[in-house]
Every structure is written in structure tokens, then in C-alpha cells.
Amino acid sequence: MIANKIKPKIQKVIDKFPTYVDIYRDVKNEFGEPGGKDLICSVKGFYHEGNTQISAITTDKGEVKRSKQMFLMVIYDEDTIKIKENDYFLLDNVKYIIKDLGNQNRLNIYFDMLVERC
């Protein structure tokens, strides 16, 4: 099966360049007020930069502003399945929000999560 071919390759990259993070989710109390944060899971993944993305086009000067996309790749398992969009983690004292899970082709092999720096 395709998962048997892809998963070991992804795991090899993660093991070679590991990034350890704790994934959190903000919770609200029964009144809808912020009630702290919950630890969703602790993961080992591969943090990497992707292709550039056009973030803003200004027509006055003719400038195109670009920013790099950041990703965290993790293996799909019983812990990472709990992760949802808008969860977050801290890496080098910088908060990153998960904008897209990136479940590649919905094969449930790995997540290449698009993250945004806060």
C-alpha cells in the first residue's frame, strides 16, 4: 500500500531534523469567556519553510510583497489526529497558529500543517 512506502520516508526526515513542540488549544468557560489553555498533544515533527506566497500587492508603487510559508510536518497517529485548525504551539518563544492541517490527499499518512507566526 502507498502508506507503507510514504510513511517511512516521512519518518526518516522527521528523525533526521526533529522539532519537539506541545500543541495547545484555548478553551472557554461555560460563559464563553477565555478559560486558559489545554495541552492537546506533544509531537515530534519537521519544521520547514515552503514556497513564497504573495501577501500584498500595492498598486501605488508597483511593489509585490512576499512572505515565506511555514510548515510543521508530523506523522498521522492517535495523538496528532486530535489537532485542529487554530490550535497553536511555541517554538523558540514564538507563537505559531495552525492555519491548515494539510492532510495530504486525505490519505491520513501525515500532516504538513501550514502555520502562521503571531
mmCIF file of N, CA, C and O in Angstrom, residues 10-99:
data_model
loop_
_atom_site.group_PDB
_atom_site.id
_atom_site.type_symbol
_atom_site.label_atom_id
_atom_site.label_comp_id
_atom_site.label_asym_id
_atom_site.label_seq_id
_atom_site.Cartn_x
_atom_site.Cartn_y
_atom_site.Cartn_z
ATOM 1 N N ILE A 10 8.813 9.823 5.383
ATOM 2 C CA ILE A 10 8.477 10.990 6.194
ATOM 3 C C ILE A 10 9.103 10.854 7.581
ATOM 4 O O ILE A 10 9.682 11.799 8.104
ATOM 5 N N GLN A 11 9.003 9.673 8.161
ATOM 6 C CA GLN A 11 9.563 9.437 9.498
ATOM 7 C C GLN A 11 11.075 9.631 9.497
ATOM 8 O O GLN A 11 11.644 10.156 10.450
ATOM 9 N N LYS A 12 11.740 9.242 8.423
ATOM 10 C CA LYS A 12 13.189 9.402 8.311
ATOM 11 C C LYS A 12 13.578 10.879 8.321
ATOM 12 O O LYS A 12 14.540 11.271 8.989
ATOM 13 N N VAL A 13 12.827 11.708 7.608
ATOM 14 C CA VAL A 13 13.088 13.153 7.596
ATOM 15 C C VAL A 13 12.851 13.748 8.979
ATOM 16 O O VAL A 13 13.657 14.553 9.466
ATOM 17 N N ILE A 14 11.760 13.356 9.618
ATOM 18 C CA ILE A 14 11.443 13.873 10.955
ATOM 19 C C ILE A 14 12.523 13.459 11.954
ATOM 20 O O ILE A 14 12.945 14.263 12.791
ATOM 21 N N ASP A 15 12.994 12.226 11.872
ATOM 22 C CA ASP A 15 14.033 11.753 12.787
ATOM 23 C C ASP A 15 15.370 12.449 12.549
ATOM 24 O O ASP A 15 16.148 12.642 13.479
ATOM 25 N N LYS A 16 15.630 12.828 11.314
ATOM 26 C CA LYS A 16 16.897 13.481 10.980
ATOM 27 C C LYS A 16 16.913 14.944 11.431
ATOM 28 O O LYS A 16 17.941 15.460 11.856
ATOM 29 N N PHE A 17 15.775 15.638 11.326
ATOM 30 C CA PHE A 17 15.656 17.048 11.699
ATOM 31 C C PHE A 17 14.465 17.248 12.639
ATOM 32 O O PHE A 17 13.481 17.894 12.271
ATOM 33 N N PRO A 18 14.536 16.715 13.861
ATOM 34 C CA PRO A 18 13.352 16.761 14.738
ATOM 35 C C PRO A 18 13.104 18.143 15.353
ATOM 36 O O PRO A 18 14.020 18.889 15.655
ATOM 37 N N THR A 19 11.827 18.452 15.508
ATOM 38 C CA THR A 19 11.363 19.632 16.228
ATOM 39 C C THR A 19 10.299 19.140 17.201
ATOM 40 O O THR A 19 9.310 18.545 16.781
ATOM 41 N N TYR A 20 10.523 19.380 18.486
ATOM 42 C CA TYR A 20 9.591 18.932 19.516
ATOM 43 C C TYR A 20 8.743 20.120 19.970
ATOM 44 O O TYR A 20 9.291 21.146 20.374
ATOM 45 N N VAL A 21 7.426 19.974 19.878
ATOM 46 C CA VAL A 21 6.523 21.044 20.315
ATOM 47 C C VAL A 21 5.327 20.453 21.054
ATOM 48 O O VAL A 21 4.965 19.299 20.859
ATOM 49 N N ASP A 22 4.733 21.285 21.906
ATOM 50 C CA ASP A 22 3.477 20.957 22.575
ATOM 51 C C ASP A 22 2.381 21.757 21.888
ATOM 52 O O ASP A 22 2.500 22.974 21.728
ATOM 53 N N ILE A 23 1.316 21.081 21.481
ATOM 54 C CA ILE A 23 0.194 21.725 20.808
ATOM 55 C C ILE A 23 -0.867 22.070 21.852
ATOM 56 O O ILE A 23 -1.275 21.210 22.631
ATOM 57 N N TYR A 24 -1.312 23.339 21.845
ATOM 58 C CA TYR A 24 -2.297 23.822 22.806
ATOM 59 C C TYR A 24 -3.552 24.311 22.089
ATOM 60 O O TYR A 24 -3.511 24.673 20.921
ATOM 61 N N ARG A 25 -4.633 24.362 22.843
ATOM 62 C CA ARG A 25 -5.902 24.913 22.349
ATOM 63 C C ARG A 25 -6.483 25.808 23.441
ATOM 64 O O ARG A 25 -6.545 25.416 24.606
ATOM 65 N N ASP A 26 -6.893 27.016 23.060
ATOM 66 C CA ASP A 26 -7.554 27.910 24.010
ATOM 67 C C ASP A 26 -8.946 27.366 24.308
ATOM 68 O O ASP A 26 -9.658 26.932 23.406
ATOM 69 N N VAL A 27 -9.306 27.398 25.564
ATOM 70 C CA VAL A 27 -10.625 26.912 25.969
ATOM 71 C C VAL A 27 -11.419 28.059 26.570
ATOM 72 O O VAL A 27 -10.857 29.046 27.042
ATOM 73 N N LYS A 28 -12.723 27.908 26.550
ATOM 74 C CA LYS A 28 -13.617 28.910 27.128
ATOM 75 C C LYS A 28 -14.437 28.248 28.223
ATOM 76 O O LYS A 28 -14.757 27.059 28.149
ATOM 77 N N ASN A 29 -14.792 29.047 29.224
ATOM 78 C CA ASN A 29 -15.611 28.517 30.303
ATOM 79 C C ASN A 29 -17.079 28.467 29.883
ATOM 80 O O ASN A 29 -17.421 28.781 28.740
ATOM 81 N N GLU A 30 -17.953 28.117 30.815
ATOM 82 C CA GLU A 30 -19.376 27.960 30.487
ATOM 83 C C GLU A 30 -20.041 29.270 30.090
ATOM 84 O O GLU A 30 -21.127 29.268 29.520
ATOM 85 N N PHE A 31 -19.387 30.412 30.352
ATOM 86 C CA PHE A 31 -19.941 31.716 29.989
ATOM 87 C C PHE A 31 -19.346 32.252 28.687
ATOM 88 O O PHE A 31 -19.640 33.371 28.286
ATOM 89 N N GLY A 32 -18.510 31.455 28.032
ATOM 90 C CA GLY A 32 -17.905 31.870 26.773
ATOM 91 C C GLY A 32 -16.694 32.771 26.938
ATOM 92 O O GLY A 32 -16.214 33.350 25.972
ATOM 93 N N GLU A 33 -16.194 32.882 28.168
ATOM 94 C CA GLU A 33 -15.022 33.700 28.434
ATOM 95 C C GLU A 33 -13.762 32.849 28.335
ATOM 96 O O GLU A 33 -13.818 31.644 28.552
ATOM 97 N N PRO A 34 -12.627 33.464 28.020
ATOM 98 C CA PRO A 34 -11.376 32.693 27.960
ATOM 99 C C PRO A 34 -11.102 32.003 29.288
ATOM 100 O O PRO A 34 -11.203 32.610 30.350
ATOM 101 N N GLY A 35 -10.794 30.722 29.213
ATOM 102 C CA GLY A 35 -10.589 29.945 30.426
ATOM 103 C C GLY A 35 -9.240 29.264 30.499
ATOM 104 O O GLY A 35 -9.084 28.288 31.203
ATOM 105 N N GLY A 36 -8.282 29.743 29.748
ATOM 106 C CA GLY A 36 -6.950 29.142 29.784
ATOM 107 C C GLY A 36 -6.663 28.348 28.531
ATOM 108 O O GLY A 36 -7.266 28.558 27.485
ATOM 109 N N LYS A 37 -5.737 27.413 28.673
ATOM 110 C CA LYS A 37 -5.347 26.592 27.523
ATOM 111 C C LYS A 37 -5.239 25.137 27.945
ATOM 112 O O LYS A 37 -4.935 24.826 29.087
ATOM 113 N N ASP A 38 -5.523 24.251 27.002
ATOM 114 C CA ASP A 38 -5.402 22.814 27.210
ATOM 115 C C ASP A 38 -4.272 22.278 26.354
ATOM 116 O O ASP A 38 -4.129 22.676 25.195
ATOM 117 N N LEU A 39 -3.508 21.357 26.926
ATOM 118 C CA LEU A 39 -2.481 20.657 26.159
ATOM 119 C C LEU A 39 -3.169 19.565 25.351
ATOM 120 O O LEU A 39 -3.809 18.682 25.910
ATOM 121 N N ILE A 40 -3.079 19.655 24.029
ATOM 122 C CA ILE A 40 -3.712 18.673 23.157
ATOM 123 C C ILE A 40 -2.811 17.461 22.992
ATOM 124 O O ILE A 40 -3.230 16.326 23.165
ATOM 125 N N CYS A 41 -1.544 17.703 22.636
ATOM 126 C CA CYS A 41 -0.583 16.620 22.482
ATOM 127 C C CYS A 41 0.827 17.186 22.377
ATOM 128 O O CYS A 41 1.009 18.372 22.141
ATOM 129 N N SER A 42 1.800 16.335 22.571
ATOM 130 C CA SER A 42 3.204 16.674 22.343
ATOM 131 C C SER A 42 3.655 15.882 21.140
ATOM 132 O O SER A 42 3.431 14.669 21.071
ATOM 133 N N VAL A 43 4.279 16.573 20.170
ATOM 134 C CA VAL A 43 4.636 15.914 18.916
ATOM 135 C C VAL A 43 6.096 16.152 18.561
ATOM 136 O O VAL A 43 6.713 17.119 18.999
ATOM 137 N N LYS A 44 6.612 15.242 17.763
ATOM 138 C CA LYS A 44 7.913 15.409 17.134
ATOM 139 C C LYS A 44 7.639 15.560 15.653
ATOM 140 O O LYS A 44 6.993 14.704 15.040
ATOM 141 N N GLY A 45 8.085 16.668 15.082
ATOM 142 C CA GLY A 45 7.810 16.932 13.688
ATOM 143 C C GLY A 45 9.000 17.528 12.981
ATOM 144 O O GLY A 45 10.100 17.608 13.536
ATOM 145 N N PHE A 46 8.771 17.962 11.750
ATOM 146 C CA PHE A 46 9.795 18.608 10.933
ATOM 147 C C PHE A 46 9.290 19.993 10.570
ATOM 148 O O PHE A 46 8.337 20.140 9.819
ATOM 149 N N TYR A 47 9.934 21.026 11.132
ATOM 150 C CA TYR A 47 9.567 22.415 10.867
ATOM 151 C C TYR A 47 10.348 22.886 9.651
ATOM 152 O O TYR A 47 11.566 22.747 9.601
ATOM 153 N N HIS A 48 9.647 23.417 8.652
ATOM 154 C CA HIS A 48 10.328 23.848 7.435
ATOM 155 C C HIS A 48 9.592 25.000 6.784
ATOM 156 O O HIS A 48 8.423 25.260 7.058
ATOM 157 N N GLU A 49 10.321 25.708 5.912
ATOM 158 C CA GLU A 49 9.754 26.810 5.148
ATOM 159 C C GLU A 49 9.350 26.300 3.785
ATOM 160 O O GLU A 49 10.023 25.468 3.190
ATOM 161 N N GLY A 50 8.240 26.830 3.294
ATOM 162 C CA GLY A 50 7.750 26.435 1.983
ATOM 163 C C GLY A 50 8.003 27.510 0.952
ATOM 164 O O GLY A 50 8.836 28.413 1.149
ATOM 165 N N ASN A 51 7.285 27.440 -0.128
ATOM 166 C CA ASN A 51 7.403 28.420 -1.205
ATOM 167 C C ASN A 51 6.880 29.770 -0.747
ATOM 168 O O ASN A 51 6.111 29.866 0.198
ATOM 169 N N THR A 52 7.276 30.808 -1.467
ATOM 170 C CA THR A 52 6.806 32.134 -1.108
ATOM 171 C C THR A 52 5.355 32.298 -1.519
ATOM 172 O O THR A 52 4.864 31.654 -2.446
ATOM 173 N N GLN A 53 4.686 33.177 -0.821
ATOM 174 C CA GLN A 53 3.278 33.448 -1.059
ATOM 175 C C GLN A 53 3.132 34.961 -1.203
ATOM 176 O O GLN A 53 3.731 35.718 -0.451
ATOM 177 N N ILE A 54 2.367 35.387 -2.166
ATOM 178 C CA ILE A 54 2.133 36.824 -2.322
ATOM 179 C C ILE A 54 1.175 37.247 -1.229
ATOM 180 O O ILE A 54 0.051 36.769 -1.149
ATOM 181 N N SER A 55 1.642 38.155 -0.372
ATOM 182 C CA SER A 55 0.815 38.565 0.760
ATOM 183 C C SER A 55 0.103 39.882 0.515
ATOM 184 O O SER A 55 -0.943 40.131 1.076
ATOM 185 N N ALA A 56 0.684 40.754 -0.295
ATOM 186 C CA ALA A 56 0.032 42.040 -0.561
ATOM 187 C C ALA A 56 0.584 42.613 -1.859
ATOM 188 O O ALA A 56 1.761 42.499 -2.147
ATOM 189 N N ILE A 57 -0.282 43.199 -2.627
ATOM 190 C CA ILE A 57 0.132 43.886 -3.840
ATOM 191 C C ILE A 57 -0.262 45.348 -3.677
ATOM 192 O O ILE A 57 -1.430 45.658 -3.477
ATOM 193 N N THR A 58 0.721 46.217 -3.741
ATOM 194 C CA THR A 58 0.431 47.645 -3.640
ATOM 195 C C THR A 58 0.533 48.249 -5.025
ATOM 196 O O THR A 58 1.551 48.140 -5.685
ATOM 197 N N THR A 59 -0.527 48.882 -5.461
ATOM 198 C CA THR A 59 -0.568 49.402 -6.830
ATOM 199 C C THR A 59 0.042 50.788 -6.959
ATOM 200 O O THR A 59 0.395 51.191 -8.048
ATOM 201 N N ASP A 60 0.189 51.503 -5.839
ATOM 202 C CA ASP A 60 0.738 52.856 -5.910
ATOM 203 C C ASP A 60 2.191 52.853 -6.385
ATOM 204 O O ASP A 60 2.574 53.639 -7.236
ATOM 205 N N LYS A 61 2.976 51.955 -5.835
ATOM 206 C CA LYS A 61 4.391 51.907 -6.169
ATOM 207 C C LYS A 61 4.718 50.749 -7.095
ATOM 208 O O LYS A 61 5.831 50.661 -7.591
ATOM 209 N N GLY A 62 3.802 49.851 -7.289
ATOM 210 C CA GLY A 62 4.076 48.689 -8.125
ATOM 211 C C GLY A 62 4.916 47.641 -7.435
ATOM 212 O O GLY A 62 5.604 46.869 -8.076
ATOM 213 N N GLU A 63 4.855 47.567 -6.099
ATOM 214 C CA GLU A 63 5.637 46.601 -5.345
ATOM 215 C C GLU A 63 4.817 45.341 -5.072
ATOM 216 O O GLU A 63 3.612 45.402 -4.878
ATOM 217 N N VAL A 64 5.489 44.220 -5.054
ATOM 218 C CA VAL A 64 4.874 42.958 -4.674
ATOM 219 C C VAL A 64 5.587 42.481 -3.419
ATOM 220 O O VAL A 64 6.795 42.292 -3.428
ATOM 221 N N LYS A 65 4.832 42.331 -2.348
ATOM 222 C CA LYS A 65 5.421 41.873 -1.096
ATOM 223 C C LYS A 65 5.176 40.378 -0.969
ATOM 224 O O LYS A 65 4.074 39.909 -1.185
ATOM 225 N N ARG A 66 6.221 39.667 -0.596
ATOM 226 C CA ARG A 66 6.127 38.213 -0.466
ATOM 227 C C ARG A 66 6.535 37.791 0.937
ATOM 228 O O ARG A 66 7.381 38.414 1.553
ATOM 229 N N SER A 67 5.943 36.735 1.393
ATOM 230 C CA SER A 67 6.334 36.162 2.671
ATOM 231 C C SER A 67 6.429 34.650 2.519
ATOM 232 O O SER A 67 5.696 34.052 1.737
ATOM 233 N N LYS A 68 7.342 34.061 3.261
ATOM 234 C CA LYS A 68 7.509 32.611 3.201
ATOM 235 C C LYS A 68 6.432 31.931 4.029
ATOM 236 O O LYS A 68 6.008 32.442 5.051
ATOM 237 N N GLN A 69 6.013 30.785 3.566
ATOM 238 C CA GLN A 69 5.067 29.981 4.327
ATOM 239 C C GLN A 69 5.850 29.041 5.227
ATOM 240 O O GLN A 69 6.883 28.505 4.831
ATOM 241 N N MET A 70 5.364 28.831 6.429
ATOM 242 C CA MET A 70 5.992 27.944 7.404
ATOM 243 C C MET A 70 5.118 26.706 7.576
ATOM 244 O O MET A 70 3.888 26.808 7.585
ATOM 245 N N PHE A 71 5.770 25.557 7.724
ATOM 246 C CA PHE A 71 5.061 24.292 7.863
ATOM 247 C C PHE A 71 5.644 23.473 9.005
ATOM 248 O O PHE A 71 6.828 23.578 9.314
ATOM 249 N N LEU A 72 4.806 22.657 9.615
ATOM 250 C CA LEU A 72 5.236 21.651 10.578
ATOM 251 C C LEU A 72 4.670 20.326 10.102
ATOM 252 O O LEU A 72 3.455 20.151 10.029
ATOM 253 N N MET A 73 5.562 19.395 9.759
ATOM 254 C CA MET A 73 5.151 18.086 9.250
ATOM 255 C C MET A 73 5.209 17.068 10.384
ATOM 256 O O MET A 73 6.227 16.955 11.067
ATOM 257 N N VAL A 74 4.109 16.356 10.603
ATOM 258 C CA VAL A 74 4.035 15.322 11.632
ATOM 259 C C VAL A 74 3.370 14.077 11.045
ATOM 260 O O VAL A 74 2.583 14.164 10.105
ATOM 261 N N ILE A 75 3.698 12.937 11.614
ATOM 262 C CA ILE A 75 3.077 11.667 11.205
ATOM 263 C C ILE A 75 1.657 11.606 11.766
ATOM 264 O O ILE A 75 1.398 12.006 12.892
ATOM 265 N N TYR A 76 0.735 11.124 10.974
ATOM 266 C CA TYR A 76 -0.668 10.945 11.386
ATOM 267 C C TYR A 76 -0.734 9.752 12.333
ATOM 268 O O TYR A 76 -0.388 8.620 11.965
ATOM 269 N N ASP A 77 -1.153 9.987 13.579
ATOM 270 C CA ASP A 77 -1.307 8.892 14.540
ATOM 271 C C ASP A 77 -2.399 9.254 15.546
ATOM 272 O O ASP A 77 -3.120 10.241 15.365
ATOM 273 N N GLU A 78 -2.510 8.464 16.619
ATOM 274 C CA GLU A 78 -3.594 8.676 17.584
ATOM 275 C C GLU A 78 -3.462 9.998 18.341
ATOM 276 O O GLU A 78 -4.463 10.520 18.846
ATOM 277 N N ASP A 79 -2.266 10.567 18.432
ATOM 278 C CA ASP A 79 -2.098 11.862 19.086
ATOM 279 C C ASP A 79 -2.374 13.018 18.135
ATOM 280 O O ASP A 79 -3.095 13.954 18.472
ATOM 281 N N THR A 80 -1.795 12.955 16.949
ATOM 282 C CA THR A 80 -1.918 14.082 16.016
ATOM 283 C C THR A 80 -3.315 14.205 15.423
ATOM 284 O O THR A 80 -3.665 15.261 14.916
ATOM 285 N N ILE A 81 -4.106 13.164 15.496
ATOM 286 C CA ILE A 81 -5.477 13.243 14.979
ATOM 287 C C ILE A 81 -6.321 14.216 15.809
ATOM 288 O O ILE A 81 -7.324 14.745 15.337
ATOM 289 N N LYS A 82 -5.885 14.530 17.041
ATOM 290 C CA LYS A 82 -6.602 15.455 17.918
ATOM 291 C C LYS A 82 -6.391 16.916 17.531
ATOM 292 O O LYS A 82 -7.131 17.787 17.971
ATOM 293 N N ILE A 83 -5.381 17.200 16.712
ATOM 294 C CA ILE A 83 -5.046 18.576 16.344
ATOM 295 C C ILE A 83 -6.109 19.149 15.421
ATOM 296 O O ILE A 83 -6.573 18.480 14.501
ATOM 297 N N LYS A 84 -6.482 20.408 15.678
ATOM 298 C CA LYS A 84 -7.459 21.111 14.850
ATOM 299 C C LYS A 84 -6.875 22.445 14.416
ATOM 300 O O LYS A 84 -5.895 22.921 14.989
ATOM 301 N N GLU A 85 -7.499 23.044 13.411
ATOM 302 C CA GLU A 85 -7.094 24.379 12.990
ATOM 303 C C GLU A 85 -7.292 25.349 14.142
ATOM 304 O O GLU A 85 -8.188 25.176 14.964
ATOM 305 N N ASN A 86 -6.449 26.359 14.204
ATOM 306 C CA ASN A 86 -6.410 27.391 15.243
ATOM 307 C C ASN A 86 -5.816 26.909 16.553
ATOM 308 O O ASN A 86 -5.780 27.673 17.520
ATOM 309 N N ASP A 87 -5.346 25.664 16.642
ATOM 310 C CA ASP A 87 -4.509 25.266 17.764
ATOM 311 C C ASP A 87 -3.167 25.955 17.571
ATOM 312 O O ASP A 87 -2.884 26.489 16.494
ATOM 313 N N TYR A 88 -2.328 25.947 18.583
ATOM 314 C CA TYR A 88 -1.068 26.668 18.469
ATOM 315 C C TYR A 88 0.042 25.971 19.246
ATOM 316 O O TYR A 88 -0.201 25.069 20.051
ATOM 317 N N PHE A 89 1.272 26.410 18.982
ATOM 318 C CA PHE A 89 2.431 25.911 19.700
ATOM 319 C C PHE A 89 3.466 27.021 19.807
ATOM 320 O O PHE A 89 3.396 28.025 19.094
ATOM 321 N N LEU A 90 4.408 26.842 20.720
ATOM 322 C CA LEU A 90 5.513 27.777 20.887
ATOM 323 C C LEU A 90 6.784 27.105 20.391
ATOM 324 O O LEU A 90 7.062 25.966 20.742
ATOM 325 N N LEU A 91 7.544 27.836 19.580
ATOM 326 C CA LEU A 91 8.824 27.347 19.085
ATOM 327 C C LEU A 91 9.811 28.492 19.200
ATOM 328 O O LEU A 91 9.596 29.549 18.604
ATOM 329 N N ASP A 92 10.852 28.315 19.985
ATOM 330 C CA ASP A 92 11.837 29.363 20.255
ATOM 331 C C ASP A 92 11.166 30.629 20.786
ATOM 332 O O ASP A 92 11.458 31.739 20.348
ATOM 333 N N ASN A 93 10.232 30.448 21.702
ATOM 334 C CA ASN A 93 9.482 31.543 22.341
ATOM 335 C C ASN A 93 8.669 32.373 21.356
ATOM 336 O O ASN A 93 8.377 33.543 21.608
ATOM 337 N N VAL A 94 8.299 31.794 20.230
ATOM 338 C CA VAL A 94 7.443 32.443 19.245
ATOM 339 C C VAL A 94 6.194 31.585 19.087
ATOM 340 O O VAL A 94 6.276 30.359 18.953
ATOM 341 N N LYS A 95 5.025 32.225 19.114
ATOM 342 C CA LYS A 95 3.761 31.508 18.997
ATOM 343 C C LYS A 95 3.405 31.333 17.521
ATOM 344 O O LYS A 95 3.478 32.273 16.735
ATOM 345 N N TYR A 96 3.035 30.112 17.148
ATOM 346 C CA TYR A 96 2.589 29.788 15.802
ATOM 347 C C TYR A 96 1.189 29.201 15.873
ATOM 348 O O TYR A 96 0.925 28.317 16.681
ATOM 349 N N ILE A 97 0.302 29.681 15.011
ATOM 350 C CA ILE A 97 -1.073 29.172 14.936
ATOM 351 C C ILE A 97 -1.186 28.256 13.725
ATOM 352 O O ILE A 97 -0.686 28.583 12.638
ATOM 353 N N ILE A 98 -1.852 27.133 13.894
ATOM 354 C CA ILE A 98 -2.060 26.182 12.800
ATOM 355 C C ILE A 98 -3.223 26.685 11.955
ATOM 356 O O ILE A 98 -4.358 26.759 12.418
ATOM 357 N N LYS A 99 -2.944 27.040 10.713
ATOM 358 C CA LYS A 99 -3.952 27.590 9.811
ATOM 359 C C LYS A 99 -4.609 26.509 8.951
ATOM 360 O O LYS A 99 -5.750 26.642 8.550
#
